[in-house]
Amino acid sequence: MHIKTDISLKPYNTFGIDVNAKHFVSVTSATELKTVLKLKEYPNKLILGGGSNMLLTKDVNALVIHINLKGIAIVSQDNSSVLVKAEAGENWHEFVLWCLENDFGGLENMSLIPGNVGTSPIQNIGAYGVELKDHFVSCEVLNLETLQIETFSNAECHFGYRNSIFKQHAKGQYIIVNVLFKLTKHNHLLQTNYGAIQSQLEVMNISKPTIKSISDAVIAIRESKLPNPKEIGNSGSFFKNPIISKNHFKQLQSNFPKVPSYPVSEQEVKVPAGWLIEQAGFKGKTFGNYGVHKKQALVLVNYGGAQGEDILSLSKLIQKTIYRIFDISIEAEVNIL
Ligand code: EPU
């Protein structure tokens, strides 16, 4: 464990923003993590996971603690299911691939989501009809006040759409050190209802899908729409899809008859923010070295060398414009630092 000084965070955030960390350390165990947290000479600390859901807008005058805990283990199993524990620093997609190699089902629709296992519960990652909470059993967390390990069950995490207790009143109080998942060993429950998956499976000529072919379909869809952060800096969906009342939606529909929606509850529907942003004329717009992705309007991109502040200003302009045109507030999904 080695504390470095004046380190560029560019390799540590998928947006590829080049800001400096005053101090930086990578920890590989919960014990190392506790040791670092006790260091009094660094009063300000920032926890960094996969860096896939953040926009850095300024230099970080703190000790950045990179959570680099690794390991995947089968904890128990019976005839039909298996409990698998993955450490926080495991790359999410590599973990999904490990599950597929072992023919463990559940996470295949969430293939290729950027980020690490340890940050996946914070925003309850989800894609193509499946959310993390559907397969999450519990997570072990380090309480930053007591430095003791505690366990949060699925119910205790208060999962919602791109939301959990770790984004709400437990924000900043815990570090997730590992996550326990319950996966199927056979008779996998395949989720192919999401339209894009069905059409991709048809394109791939697959009539009897397996968890592997669903993963392949999801990878193909994502690669066709979403920029690869290794090539173009981005943080996936920059905004959440807004949830509005059915009354509000009816008004909206009278002005914009083609507006799509997904049911949420008796009273509410979700409107794809990508559609709103596209209608507002931002899709594919570039402003020098940053802009809105040409194939998916929910994704803001850094073509190389953009400042976090520039991308933040663009996001504010988009929010203001959407509010003016549609009377809908769209909320950032990424954390702005
Ligand atoms: N749409 C447009 N223009 C666009 C983008 C989307 O009109 O540029 C409309 C279309 O009507 C389309 C609909 O939005 O049918 C839905 O688009 P898509 O299937 O791409 O999904 P999304 O709602 O834009 C959400 C997640 C994604 C996830 C996909 C698939 C959020 C904020 N985003 O996007 O998650 O991969 O569904 O499940 O919920 C992420 O969180 O980083 C992410 C990529």
Short mmCIF file of C-alpha atoms and ligand atoms in Angstrom, two decimals:
data_model
loop_
_atom_site.label_atom_id
_atom_site.label_comp_id
_atom_site.label_asym_id
_atom_site.label_seq_id
_atom_site.Cartn_x
_atom_site.Cartn_y
_atom_site.Cartn_z
CA MET A 1 0.00 0.00 0.00
CA HIS A 2 1.62 3.20 -1.18
CA ILE A 3 0.25 6.73 -0.92
CA LYS A 4 1.09 8.74 -4.04
CA THR A 5 0.92 12.51 -4.47
CA ASP A 6 -0.42 14.58 -7.39
CA ILE A 7 -1.88 11.80 -9.48
CA SER A 8 -4.02 12.34 -12.58
CA LEU A 9 -7.44 10.72 -12.16
CA LYS A 10 -7.87 10.40 -15.95
CA PRO A 11 -7.36 6.59 -15.98
CA TYR A 12 -9.75 6.21 -13.05
CA ASN A 13 -12.92 7.78 -14.49
CA THR A 14 -14.70 6.53 -17.62
CA PHE A 15 -15.46 10.12 -18.69
CA GLY A 16 -11.67 10.48 -19.07
CA ILE A 17 -11.57 13.85 -17.29
CA ASP A 18 -8.04 14.91 -16.46
CA VAL A 19 -8.10 16.31 -12.93
CA ASN A 20 -5.54 15.82 -10.21
CA ALA A 21 -5.86 14.04 -6.89
CA LYS A 22 -3.73 15.60 -4.17
CA HIS A 23 -3.12 12.11 -2.72
CA PHE A 24 -4.04 8.66 -4.01
CA VAL A 25 -3.93 5.14 -2.63
CA SER A 26 -5.21 1.82 -3.93
CA VAL A 27 -6.39 -0.62 -1.24
CA THR A 28 -6.68 -4.36 -1.82
CA SER A 29 -8.26 -5.56 1.44
CA ALA A 30 -10.72 -4.42 4.09
CA THR A 31 -7.83 -4.32 6.56
CA GLU A 32 -5.84 -1.95 4.33
CA LEU A 33 -8.96 0.13 3.89
CA LYS A 34 -9.41 0.47 7.66
CA THR A 35 -5.72 1.42 8.08
CA VAL A 36 -6.03 4.16 5.46
CA LEU A 37 -9.26 5.50 6.92
CA LYS A 38 -7.55 5.90 10.30
CA LEU A 39 -4.80 8.14 8.88
CA LYS A 40 -5.27 11.47 10.63
CA GLU A 41 -2.87 13.36 8.35
CA TYR A 42 -5.42 13.11 5.49
CA PRO A 43 -8.63 14.55 6.90
CA ASN A 44 -10.41 14.70 3.51
CA LYS A 45 -10.98 11.41 1.81
CA LEU A 46 -12.78 10.44 -1.39
CA ILE A 47 -13.81 6.87 -2.14
CA LEU A 48 -13.35 5.79 -5.75
CA GLY A 49 -14.85 2.62 -7.23
CA GLY A 50 -14.93 1.95 -10.96
CA GLY A 51 -15.24 5.68 -11.76
CA SER A 52 -18.04 4.90 -14.20
CA ASN A 53 -20.78 7.01 -12.69
CA MET A 54 -19.08 10.29 -11.90
CA LEU A 55 -18.23 13.60 -13.49
CA LEU A 56 -15.13 15.23 -12.03
CA THR A 57 -15.33 19.00 -12.36
CA LYS A 58 -12.27 20.07 -10.36
CA ASP A 59 -9.02 18.85 -8.79
CA VAL A 60 -9.62 16.67 -5.77
CA ASN A 61 -7.93 18.13 -2.72
CA ALA A 62 -8.18 14.93 -0.70
CA LEU A 63 -6.81 11.43 -0.31
CA VAL A 64 -8.51 9.41 -3.04
CA ILE A 65 -8.99 5.82 -1.89
CA HIS A 66 -9.28 3.46 -4.83
CA ILE A 67 -11.26 0.37 -3.82
CA ASN A 68 -9.31 -2.48 -5.41
CA LEU A 69 -10.54 -5.50 -3.42
CA LYS A 70 -10.60 -8.60 -5.66
CA GLY A 71 -12.07 -12.08 -5.46
CA ILE A 72 -15.11 -14.13 -6.48
CA ALA A 73 -16.19 -17.15 -4.43
CA ILE A 74 -19.06 -19.62 -4.25
CA VAL A 75 -20.38 -19.38 -0.71
CA SER A 76 -23.00 -22.15 -0.83
CA GLN A 77 -25.23 -23.98 -3.27
CA ASP A 78 -28.06 -26.44 -3.55
CA ASN A 79 -29.50 -28.26 -6.55
CA SER A 80 -31.05 -25.22 -8.13
CA SER A 81 -29.21 -22.11 -6.96
CA VAL A 82 -25.87 -20.78 -5.86
CA LEU A 83 -24.75 -17.93 -3.62
CA VAL A 84 -21.75 -16.09 -5.05
CA LYS A 85 -19.79 -13.41 -3.26
CA ALA A 86 -17.81 -10.87 -5.30
CA GLU A 87 -15.44 -8.32 -3.81
CA ALA A 88 -16.08 -4.63 -4.47
CA GLY A 89 -13.13 -4.03 -6.80
CA GLU A 90 -14.12 -6.73 -9.31
CA ASN A 91 -15.02 -5.28 -12.70
CA TRP A 92 -18.78 -5.74 -13.17
CA HIS A 93 -18.69 -7.14 -16.71
CA GLU A 94 -15.84 -9.54 -15.93
CA PHE A 95 -17.91 -10.79 -13.01
CA VAL A 96 -20.92 -11.31 -15.33
CA LEU A 97 -18.66 -13.26 -17.72
CA TRP A 98 -17.41 -15.42 -14.82
CA CYS A 99 -21.06 -16.23 -13.99
CA LEU A 100 -21.73 -17.17 -17.61
CA GLU A 101 -18.64 -19.42 -17.76
CA ASN A 102 -20.03 -21.27 -14.75
CA ASP A 103 -23.53 -21.30 -16.27
CA PHE A 104 -24.92 -19.28 -13.35
CA GLY A 105 -27.97 -17.32 -14.50
CA GLY A 106 -29.41 -13.96 -13.50
CA LEU A 107 -27.00 -11.22 -14.46
CA GLU A 108 -26.81 -11.79 -18.23
CA ASN A 109 -29.12 -8.87 -19.16
CA MET A 110 -26.72 -6.59 -17.29
CA SER A 111 -23.72 -7.54 -19.46
CA LEU A 112 -21.25 -4.80 -20.39
CA ILE A 113 -22.43 -2.25 -17.82
CA PRO A 114 -19.31 -0.26 -16.94
CA GLY A 115 -18.15 -0.03 -13.34
CA ASN A 116 -17.33 -2.33 -10.46
CA VAL A 117 -19.27 -4.76 -8.28
CA GLY A 118 -18.93 -2.52 -5.23
CA THR A 119 -20.74 0.41 -6.77
CA SER A 120 -23.46 -1.64 -8.47
CA PRO A 121 -25.87 -1.54 -5.48
CA ILE A 122 -25.49 2.22 -4.93
CA GLN A 123 -27.54 3.07 -7.98
CA ASN A 124 -29.16 -0.38 -8.36
CA ILE A 125 -27.77 -0.80 -11.87
CA GLY A 126 -30.16 -2.21 -14.42
CA ALA A 127 -30.63 -2.88 -18.10
CA TYR A 128 -33.02 -4.64 -20.48
CA GLY A 129 -35.64 -5.54 -17.92
CA VAL A 130 -33.39 -6.69 -15.06
CA GLU A 131 -32.09 -4.77 -12.07
CA LEU A 132 -29.35 -5.64 -9.61
CA LYS A 133 -31.94 -5.91 -6.82
CA ASP A 134 -33.50 -8.93 -8.56
CA HIS A 135 -30.42 -11.06 -7.73
CA PHE A 136 -28.87 -9.21 -4.81
CA VAL A 137 -28.96 -11.01 -1.43
CA SER A 138 -26.86 -8.71 0.76
CA CYS A 139 -23.68 -6.67 0.90
CA GLU A 140 -21.00 -6.20 3.52
CA VAL A 141 -20.11 -2.60 4.20
CA LEU A 142 -17.54 -0.80 6.28
CA ASN A 143 -19.15 1.71 8.62
CA LEU A 144 -17.01 4.84 8.28
CA GLU A 145 -17.76 5.97 11.81
CA THR A 146 -17.17 2.74 13.73
CA LEU A 147 -14.87 1.05 11.16
CA GLN A 148 -16.85 -2.13 11.77
CA ILE A 149 -18.19 -4.41 9.03
CA GLU A 150 -22.00 -4.51 8.82
CA THR A 151 -24.38 -6.40 6.55
CA PHE A 152 -27.25 -4.85 4.58
CA SER A 153 -29.96 -7.21 3.34
CA ASN A 154 -31.84 -6.61 0.10
CA ALA A 155 -34.78 -5.04 1.97
CA GLU A 156 -32.46 -2.85 4.05
CA CYS A 157 -30.94 -1.37 0.88
CA HIS A 158 -34.32 0.23 -0.07
CA PHE A 159 -33.69 -0.32 -3.76
CA GLY A 160 -35.60 1.77 -6.29
CA TYR A 161 -35.09 2.83 -9.91
CA ARG A 162 -31.40 3.85 -10.05
CA ASN A 163 -31.63 4.37 -6.30
CA SER A 164 -30.79 2.84 -2.91
CA ILE A 165 -30.23 3.80 0.71
CA PHE A 166 -26.56 4.46 -0.25
CA LYS A 167 -27.69 7.40 -2.41
CA GLN A 168 -30.16 8.61 0.22
CA HIS A 169 -29.82 8.84 3.98
CA ALA A 170 -26.88 6.41 4.25
CA LYS A 171 -24.94 8.47 1.67
CA GLY A 172 -21.27 8.82 2.55
CA GLN A 173 -21.55 6.65 5.67
CA TYR A 174 -20.46 3.25 4.34
CA ILE A 175 -18.08 1.65 1.88
CA ILE A 176 -19.37 -1.49 0.20
CA VAL A 177 -16.69 -4.18 0.44
CA ASN A 178 -18.46 -7.13 -1.17
CA VAL A 179 -21.81 -8.21 -2.59
CA LEU A 180 -23.61 -11.55 -2.31
CA PHE A 181 -25.75 -12.68 -5.26
CA LYS A 182 -28.23 -15.53 -5.63
CA LEU A 183 -28.04 -17.07 -9.11
CA THR A 184 -29.68 -20.02 -10.82
CA LYS A 185 -27.79 -23.20 -11.77
CA HIS A 186 -30.34 -24.51 -14.28
CA ASN A 187 -33.84 -23.70 -15.49
CA HIS A 188 -32.67 -20.12 -15.80
CA LEU A 189 -35.43 -17.53 -15.83
CA LEU A 190 -34.70 -15.82 -19.14
CA GLN A 191 -35.81 -12.20 -19.48
CA THR A 192 -36.32 -11.57 -23.16
CA ASN A 193 -39.40 -9.30 -23.01
CA TYR A 194 -37.48 -6.12 -23.69
CA GLY A 195 -38.16 -5.41 -27.38
CA ALA A 196 -34.56 -4.75 -28.35
CA ILE A 197 -33.48 -8.17 -27.00
CA GLN A 198 -36.17 -9.99 -28.97
CA SER A 199 -35.24 -8.31 -32.23
CA GLN A 200 -31.51 -8.83 -31.64
CA LEU A 201 -32.06 -12.55 -30.97
CA GLU A 202 -33.99 -12.73 -34.26
CA VAL A 203 -31.14 -10.99 -36.08
CA MET A 204 -28.78 -13.54 -34.51
CA ASN A 205 -31.12 -16.33 -35.64
CA ILE A 206 -31.58 -17.68 -32.11
CA SER A 207 -34.93 -19.25 -31.38
CA LYS A 208 -33.98 -21.04 -28.13
CA PRO A 209 -31.97 -18.48 -26.17
CA THR A 210 -29.56 -19.39 -23.37
CA ILE A 211 -28.07 -17.05 -20.76
CA LYS A 212 -24.97 -16.85 -22.98
CA SER A 213 -26.94 -15.88 -26.11
CA ILE A 214 -28.89 -13.26 -24.13
CA SER A 215 -25.59 -11.82 -22.95
CA ASP A 216 -24.31 -11.82 -26.54
CA ALA A 217 -27.50 -10.03 -27.67
CA VAL A 218 -27.20 -7.41 -24.91
CA ILE A 219 -23.52 -6.86 -25.79
CA ALA A 220 -24.45 -6.38 -29.45
CA ILE A 221 -27.23 -3.89 -28.58
CA ARG A 222 -25.03 -1.93 -26.19
CA GLU A 223 -22.12 -1.85 -28.63
CA SER A 224 -24.42 -0.52 -31.36
CA LYS A 225 -25.83 2.32 -29.24
CA LEU A 226 -23.52 3.13 -26.38
CA PRO A 227 -19.99 4.47 -26.82
CA ASN A 228 -17.18 2.32 -25.45
CA PRO A 229 -15.58 4.37 -22.65
CA LYS A 230 -12.16 3.06 -23.75
CA GLU A 231 -12.67 4.91 -27.04
CA ILE A 232 -14.96 7.85 -26.15
CA GLY A 233 -15.17 9.14 -22.57
CA ASN A 234 -18.66 8.78 -21.10
CA SER A 235 -20.57 7.70 -18.04
CA GLY A 236 -23.47 5.79 -19.60
CA SER A 237 -26.84 7.45 -19.13
CA PHE A 238 -26.11 10.92 -17.80
CA PHE A 239 -29.73 11.48 -16.74
CA LYS A 240 -32.39 9.31 -15.14
CA ASN A 241 -35.59 8.71 -17.05
CA PRO A 242 -38.12 11.04 -15.37
CA ILE A 243 -41.18 9.62 -13.64
CA ILE A 244 -44.27 11.81 -14.05
CA SER A 245 -47.95 11.60 -13.09
CA LYS A 246 -50.42 10.12 -15.57
CA ASN A 247 -52.22 13.49 -15.67
CA HIS A 248 -49.02 15.25 -16.61
CA PHE A 249 -48.40 12.58 -19.23
CA LYS A 250 -51.87 13.11 -20.78
CA GLN A 251 -51.15 16.84 -21.16
CA LEU A 252 -47.77 16.02 -22.68
CA GLN A 253 -49.38 13.56 -25.09
CA SER A 254 -51.83 16.18 -26.32
CA ASN A 255 -48.90 18.34 -27.46
CA PHE A 256 -46.54 15.50 -28.43
CA PRO A 257 -48.69 12.53 -29.51
CA LYS A 258 -45.66 10.31 -30.20
CA VAL A 259 -44.14 10.57 -26.71
CA PRO A 260 -43.18 7.05 -25.51
CA SER A 261 -43.71 5.88 -21.90
CA TYR A 262 -43.32 2.87 -19.63
CA PRO A 263 -45.76 2.03 -16.82
CA VAL A 264 -44.47 2.57 -13.26
CA SER A 265 -47.56 2.47 -11.03
CA GLU A 266 -51.29 3.21 -11.07
CA GLN A 267 -50.55 6.93 -10.97
CA GLU A 268 -47.19 7.29 -12.70
CA VAL A 269 -45.30 6.61 -15.92
CA LYS A 270 -41.66 6.85 -16.91
CA VAL A 271 -40.72 8.87 -19.98
CA PRO A 272 -37.43 8.11 -21.77
CA ALA A 273 -35.20 11.13 -21.24
CA GLY A 274 -33.34 10.15 -24.43
CA TRP A 275 -36.52 10.87 -26.41
CA LEU A 276 -36.99 14.28 -24.76
CA ILE A 277 -33.36 15.22 -25.40
CA GLU A 278 -33.57 14.06 -29.00
CA GLN A 279 -36.79 16.06 -29.59
CA ALA A 280 -35.07 19.11 -28.09
CA GLY A 281 -32.48 18.82 -30.86
CA PHE A 282 -29.44 17.84 -28.80
CA LYS A 283 -28.82 14.34 -30.12
CA GLY A 284 -25.42 14.16 -31.84
CA LYS A 285 -24.64 17.83 -31.14
CA THR A 286 -20.97 18.50 -30.53
CA PHE A 287 -19.45 21.49 -28.79
CA GLY A 288 -15.76 21.23 -29.64
CA ASN A 289 -14.42 18.23 -27.74
CA TYR A 290 -17.61 17.19 -25.95
CA GLY A 291 -21.26 16.70 -26.77
CA VAL A 292 -24.29 14.42 -26.89
CA HIS A 293 -23.76 10.94 -28.30
CA LYS A 294 -25.09 10.51 -31.83
CA LYS A 295 -26.77 7.15 -31.22
CA GLN A 296 -28.16 7.62 -27.70
CA ALA A 297 -29.15 11.09 -26.52
CA LEU A 298 -28.99 10.13 -22.83
CA VAL A 299 -25.22 9.82 -23.03
CA LEU A 300 -22.92 12.84 -22.84
CA VAL A 301 -19.47 12.29 -24.26
CA ASN A 302 -15.93 13.59 -23.95
CA TYR A 303 -14.19 13.28 -27.33
CA GLY A 304 -10.86 13.94 -25.61
CA GLY A 305 -9.57 16.75 -23.43
CA ALA A 306 -12.94 18.16 -22.32
CA GLN A 307 -13.25 19.75 -18.89
CA GLY A 308 -15.79 18.41 -16.43
CA GLU A 309 -17.17 21.95 -16.07
CA ASP A 310 -17.97 22.04 -19.82
CA ILE A 311 -19.93 18.81 -19.64
CA LEU A 312 -21.71 20.03 -16.50
CA SER A 313 -22.73 23.26 -18.29
CA LEU A 314 -24.05 21.26 -21.24
CA SER A 315 -26.06 19.05 -18.85
CA LYS A 316 -27.58 22.16 -17.26
CA LEU A 317 -28.47 23.60 -20.66
CA ILE A 318 -30.17 20.31 -21.57
CA GLN A 319 -32.10 20.27 -18.26
CA LYS A 320 -33.25 23.88 -18.74
CA THR A 321 -34.33 23.27 -22.33
CA ILE A 322 -36.26 20.10 -21.47
CA TYR A 323 -38.01 21.94 -18.66
CA ARG A 324 -38.92 24.82 -20.96
CA ILE A 325 -40.27 22.62 -23.76
CA PHE A 326 -41.87 19.77 -21.82
CA ASP A 327 -42.28 21.11 -18.27
CA ILE A 328 -40.31 18.09 -17.02
CA SER A 329 -37.30 18.19 -14.73
CA ILE A 330 -34.68 15.62 -15.61
CA GLU A 331 -32.23 14.66 -12.91
CA ALA A 332 -28.57 13.72 -13.40
CA GLU A 333 -27.87 10.06 -12.79
CA VAL A 334 -24.12 10.50 -12.46
CA ASN A 335 -22.50 11.97 -9.36
CA ILE A 336 -21.05 15.42 -9.93
CA LEU A 337 -17.88 16.03 -7.95
N1 EPU B 1 -34.92 7.28 -27.17
C1 EPU B 1 -34.91 8.23 -28.18
N2 EPU B 1 -33.72 8.78 -28.53
C2 EPU B 1 -32.55 8.42 -27.98
C3 EPU B 1 -32.55 7.46 -26.95
C4 EPU B 1 -33.74 6.89 -26.55
O1 EPU B 1 -35.95 8.57 -28.72
O2 EPU B 1 -31.52 8.98 -28.37
C5 EPU B 1 -36.20 6.68 -26.76
C6 EPU B 1 -36.76 5.65 -27.74
O3 EPU B 1 -38.15 5.79 -27.70
C7 EPU B 1 -36.37 4.34 -27.13
C8 EPU B 1 -36.47 4.64 -25.66
O4 EPU B 1 -36.04 6.00 -25.55
O5 EPU B 1 -37.23 3.30 -27.50
C9 EPU B 1 -35.65 3.76 -24.76
O6 EPU B 1 -34.30 3.78 -25.16
P1 EPU B 1 -33.28 2.68 -24.63
O7 EPU B 1 -33.84 1.31 -24.80
O8 EPU B 1 -31.95 2.95 -25.25
O9 EPU B 1 -33.25 2.89 -23.08
P2 EPU B 1 -33.13 4.21 -22.19
O10 EPU B 1 -34.41 4.39 -21.44
O11 EPU B 1 -32.64 5.33 -23.00
C10 EPU B 1 -32.33 2.87 -20.09
C11 EPU B 1 -31.18 2.90 -19.11
C12 EPU B 1 -29.91 2.34 -19.73
C13 EPU B 1 -30.19 0.90 -20.14
C14 EPU B 1 -31.37 0.88 -21.12
C15 EPU B 1 -31.80 -0.52 -21.46
C16 EPU B 1 -31.67 4.77 -17.63
C17 EPU B 1 -31.30 6.15 -17.20
N3 EPU B 1 -30.96 4.26 -18.65
O12 EPU B 1 -31.99 3.74 -21.15
O13 EPU B 1 -28.91 2.33 -18.73
O14 EPU B 1 -29.05 0.31 -20.74
O15 EPU B 1 -32.53 1.52 -20.52
O16 EPU B 1 -32.40 -1.12 -20.36
O17 EPU B 1 -32.57 4.17 -17.05
C18 EPU B 1 -27.06 3.49 -17.77
O18 EPU B 1 -27.71 3.52 -16.73
O19 EPU B 1 -25.92 4.01 -17.86
C19 EPU B 1 -27.66 2.88 -18.96
C20 EPU B 1 -27.06 2.89 -20.15
#
